[in-house]
Amino acid sequence: TGMLIVASPKSGTLSMAATDGYRLCERIQPFRGGDKDLKMIVPAEIMLKLAKLYAEHHDKAHDLIVHVNKYGTALFEMKTNEQSPLLGVQMVVPTIDANFPDYKVIVPKGRDTRIEVDRVDFQKAISTEMIFAKDNANIITIGLKGDEGVVRLSAYSTERGEFATEIDCITVEKGAPMNIAINGSYLTKA
């Protein structure tokens, strides 16, 4: 798997997106430099190594410079805050020659419902539901009614039956009632 990196000097944004087939993460941040748009997919293990290097040198590193040649090879360089040009960290990597999934079509453009729950109460409810959800691919159903002031979490087990928990919520934006089925293990990692 890889990470899609898109840099746009015109808009001044750098977008990085990664997915593992179930979860999706996108980060958009200000970007400066360059005169051409850049779009490449970098192997995930390379990005993990770069993140580790940056974490080790974050007190000295200031800029991450990326050069890409016409053959699809990228050179990553870390510059310092000081006058010395380079930190001494350079990494040459091949990019992945493939198409990254068009993830923007599955990400909602807006929302109808927005609620707020107490994080500790929500984590406790998820932990309880996971006892039942383990027999059913960790699936937890979250029911939102918006106007009742509660969120209903439920899980089903063929051996144990159904278990449901309700926690208080504050409705910030009221929309249509809905049920969301989600892998509970992702919520425990959030």
Tab-separated table of C-alpha atoms in Angstrom:
chain	number	residue	atom	x	y	z
A	1	THR	CA	0.000	0.000	0.000
A	2	GLY	CA	1.039	3.567	-0.452
A	3	MET	CA	0.302	7.168	0.371
A	4	LEU	CA	-0.959	9.595	-2.249
A	5	ILE	CA	0.844	12.932	-2.117
A	6	VAL	CA	-0.533	15.836	-4.137
A	7	ALA	CA	1.132	19.249	-4.037
A	8	SER	CA	-0.444	22.238	-5.734
A	9	PRO	CA	1.661	25.418	-5.839
A	10	LYS	CA	-1.297	27.388	-7.263
A	11	SER	CA	-3.567	26.676	-4.297
A	12	GLY	CA	-0.667	26.426	-1.861
A	13	THR	CA	-1.847	23.086	-0.479
A	14	LEU	CA	-0.230	19.732	0.151
A	15	SER	CA	-2.629	16.812	0.420
A	16	MET	CA	-1.633	13.390	1.743
A	17	ALA	CA	-4.067	10.459	1.735
A	18	ALA	CA	-3.690	6.852	2.822
A	19	THR	CA	-6.040	3.902	3.231
A	20	ASP	CA	-5.771	0.305	4.312
A	21	GLY	CA	-8.972	-0.761	2.598
A	22	TYR	CA	-11.147	-0.058	5.648
A	23	ARG	CA	-9.950	3.244	7.046
A	24	LEU	CA	-9.092	6.445	5.235
A	25	CYS	CA	-6.988	9.364	6.381
A	26	GLU	CA	-6.393	12.642	4.573
A	27	ARG	CA	-4.335	15.592	5.710
A	28	ILE	CA	-4.305	18.911	3.900
A	29	GLN	CA	-1.858	21.590	4.935
A	30	PRO	CA	-0.254	24.748	3.579
A	31	PHE	CA	2.516	24.227	1.064
A	32	ARG	CA	5.067	26.511	-0.501
A	33	GLY	CA	7.599	26.092	-3.243
A	34	GLY	CA	7.754	24.519	-6.642
A	35	ASP	CA	6.158	25.672	-9.837
A	36	LYS	CA	4.518	22.441	-11.037
A	37	ASP	CA	1.786	20.302	-9.568
A	38	LEU	CA	3.099	17.098	-8.040
A	39	LYS	CA	1.196	13.833	-7.719
A	40	MET	CA	2.823	10.606	-6.598
A	41	ILE	CA	2.199	7.472	-4.584
A	42	VAL	CA	4.960	6.671	-2.097
A	43	PRO	CA	5.237	3.217	-0.487
A	44	ALA	CA	3.777	3.203	3.044
A	45	GLU	CA	6.934	1.758	4.612
A	46	ILE	CA	8.956	4.660	3.192
A	47	MET	CA	6.542	7.200	4.703
A	48	LEU	CA	6.808	5.422	8.060
A	49	LYS	CA	10.613	5.670	7.865
A	50	LEU	CA	10.389	9.364	6.972
A	51	ALA	CA	8.049	9.998	9.892
A	52	LYS	CA	10.466	8.209	12.227
A	53	LEU	CA	13.427	10.212	10.912
A	54	TYR	CA	11.518	13.453	11.291
A	55	ALA	CA	10.519	12.529	14.857
A	56	GLU	CA	14.179	11.843	15.699
A	57	HIS	CA	15.318	15.172	14.233
A	58	HIS	CA	12.251	17.361	14.803
A	59	ASP	CA	14.266	19.792	16.906
A	60	LYS	CA	16.596	20.471	13.954
A	61	ALA	CA	14.470	19.727	10.898
A	62	HIS	CA	12.654	22.647	9.343
A	63	ASP	CA	11.734	21.758	5.778
A	64	LEU	CA	11.202	18.546	3.902
A	65	ILE	CA	12.199	19.000	0.287
A	66	VAL	CA	10.972	16.586	-2.386
A	67	HIS	CA	12.481	16.260	-5.848
A	68	VAL	CA	10.841	13.951	-8.401
A	69	ASN	CA	12.457	13.077	-11.702
A	70	LYS	CA	10.739	12.015	-14.909
A	71	TYR	CA	11.430	8.346	-14.141
A	72	GLY	CA	9.270	8.358	-11.007
A	73	THR	CA	12.057	8.428	-8.425
A	74	ALA	CA	11.682	10.778	-5.480
A	75	LEU	CA	14.455	12.327	-3.382
A	76	PHE	CA	13.455	13.452	0.106
A	77	GLU	CA	15.793	15.870	1.924
A	78	MET	CA	15.435	17.404	5.373
A	79	LYS	CA	16.722	20.942	5.818
A	80	THR	CA	17.608	22.576	9.105
A	81	ASN	CA	16.708	25.910	10.641
A	82	GLU	CA	20.368	26.825	10.592
A	83	GLN	CA	22.483	28.067	7.711
A	84	SER	CA	23.833	24.605	6.929
A	85	PRO	CA	21.944	23.425	3.877
A	86	LEU	CA	21.076	19.849	4.860
A	87	LEU	CA	20.548	17.896	8.003
A	88	GLY	CA	22.330	14.972	6.393
A	89	VAL	CA	19.117	13.042	5.867
A	90	GLN	CA	18.419	12.114	2.277
A	91	MET	CA	16.283	9.273	0.995
A	92	VAL	CA	15.878	8.190	-2.617
A	93	VAL	CA	12.761	6.095	-3.237
A	94	PRO	CA	10.862	4.713	-6.207
A	95	THR	CA	7.278	5.858	-6.423
A	96	ILE	CA	4.429	3.441	-7.083
A	97	ASP	CA	3.253	3.509	-10.690
A	98	ALA	CA	-0.474	2.996	-10.138
A	99	ASN	CA	-3.736	4.846	-9.716
A	100	PHE	CA	-4.784	5.691	-6.173
A	101	PRO	CA	-8.491	5.037	-5.509
A	102	ASP	CA	-10.702	8.099	-5.955
A	103	TYR	CA	-11.519	8.404	-2.268
A	104	LYS	CA	-13.155	11.821	-2.558
A	105	VAL	CA	-16.305	10.286	-4.076
A	106	ILE	CA	-17.029	8.253	-0.905
A	107	VAL	CA	-16.320	11.009	1.606
A	108	PRO	CA	-19.524	12.910	2.430
A	109	LYS	CA	-19.549	16.550	1.362
A	110	GLY	CA	-21.628	17.608	4.333
A	111	ARG	CA	-23.711	16.277	7.197
A	112	ASP	CA	-27.294	16.336	8.364
A	113	THR	CA	-26.745	15.176	11.923
A	114	ARG	CA	-24.096	16.116	14.437
A	115	ILE	CA	-24.034	14.980	18.040
A	116	GLU	CA	-21.610	15.265	20.918
A	117	VAL	CA	-21.035	12.484	23.450
A	118	ASP	CA	-18.859	12.180	26.513
A	119	ARG	CA	-15.680	10.424	25.351
A	120	VAL	CA	-15.300	8.288	28.485
A	121	ASP	CA	-18.950	7.158	28.375
A	122	PHE	CA	-18.619	6.352	24.669
A	123	GLN	CA	-15.403	4.336	25.199
A	124	LYS	CA	-17.022	2.361	28.049
A	125	ALA	CA	-20.051	1.601	25.888
A	126	ILE	CA	-17.863	0.467	22.978
A	127	SER	CA	-15.811	-1.783	25.284
A	128	THR	CA	-18.983	-3.416	26.603
A	129	GLU	CA	-20.440	-3.855	23.113
A	130	MET	CA	-17.202	-5.443	21.872
A	131	ILE	CA	-17.777	-8.419	24.210
A	132	PHE	CA	-20.822	-9.277	22.099
A	133	ALA	CA	-19.501	-8.026	18.776
A	134	LYS	CA	-16.470	-10.371	18.738
A	135	ASP	CA	-18.689	-13.217	17.525
A	136	ASN	CA	-20.008	-11.094	14.663
A	137	ALA	CA	-16.921	-9.571	12.966
A	138	ASN	CA	-16.768	-6.818	15.639
A	139	ILE	CA	-19.835	-5.121	14.144
A	140	ILE	CA	-21.480	-2.530	16.373
A	141	THR	CA	-24.608	-0.654	15.309
A	142	ILE	CA	-24.880	2.963	16.363
A	143	GLY	CA	-28.412	4.330	16.288
A	144	LEU	CA	-28.936	8.090	16.107
A	145	LYS	CA	-32.378	9.546	16.600
A	146	GLY	CA	-31.204	13.114	17.002
A	147	ASP	CA	-34.118	14.429	18.988
A	148	GLU	CA	-34.130	11.986	21.919
A	149	GLY	CA	-30.799	13.009	23.422
A	150	VAL	CA	-29.422	9.453	23.397
A	151	VAL	CA	-27.233	7.319	21.178
A	152	ARG	CA	-28.007	3.600	21.123
A	153	LEU	CA	-25.129	1.172	20.598
A	154	SER	CA	-25.920	-2.484	20.002
A	155	ALA	CA	-24.131	-5.693	19.101
A	156	TYR	CA	-25.342	-9.187	18.350
A	157	SER	CA	-23.846	-12.561	19.184
A	158	THR	CA	-25.361	-15.895	18.132
A	159	GLU	CA	-24.344	-17.369	21.477
A	160	ARG	CA	-25.157	-14.433	23.755
A	161	GLY	CA	-27.964	-12.648	21.904
A	162	GLU	CA	-28.239	-8.883	21.478
A	163	PHE	CA	-26.903	-6.331	23.894
A	164	ALA	CA	-27.637	-2.611	23.735
A	165	THR	CA	-26.336	0.415	25.595
A	166	GLU	CA	-27.682	3.948	25.523
A	167	ILE	CA	-25.573	6.982	26.338
A	168	ASP	CA	-26.568	10.613	26.601
A	169	CYS	CA	-25.728	12.964	23.779
A	170	ILE	CA	-26.165	16.603	22.856
A	171	THR	CA	-27.714	17.153	19.446
A	172	VAL	CA	-25.842	19.944	17.710
A	173	GLU	CA	-27.413	19.487	14.265
A	174	LYS	CA	-30.618	17.487	13.930
A	175	GLY	CA	-31.066	15.293	10.888
A	176	ALA	CA	-32.968	12.168	9.944
A	177	PRO	CA	-32.712	9.118	12.239
A	178	MET	CA	-30.077	6.646	11.093
A	179	ASN	CA	-28.238	3.463	12.018
A	180	ILE	CA	-24.544	3.026	11.290
A	181	ALA	CA	-22.916	-0.407	11.367
A	182	ILE	CA	-19.193	-0.142	12.019
A	183	ASN	CA	-16.310	-2.342	13.040
A	184	GLY	CA	-16.020	-1.569	16.747
A	185	SER	CA	-12.294	-2.257	16.852
A	186	TYR	CA	-11.770	0.878	14.731
A	187	LEU	CA	-13.613	2.937	17.323
A	188	THR	CA	-11.441	1.585	20.128
A	189	LYS	CA	-8.367	2.820	18.239
A	190	ALA	CA	-9.760	6.287	17.488
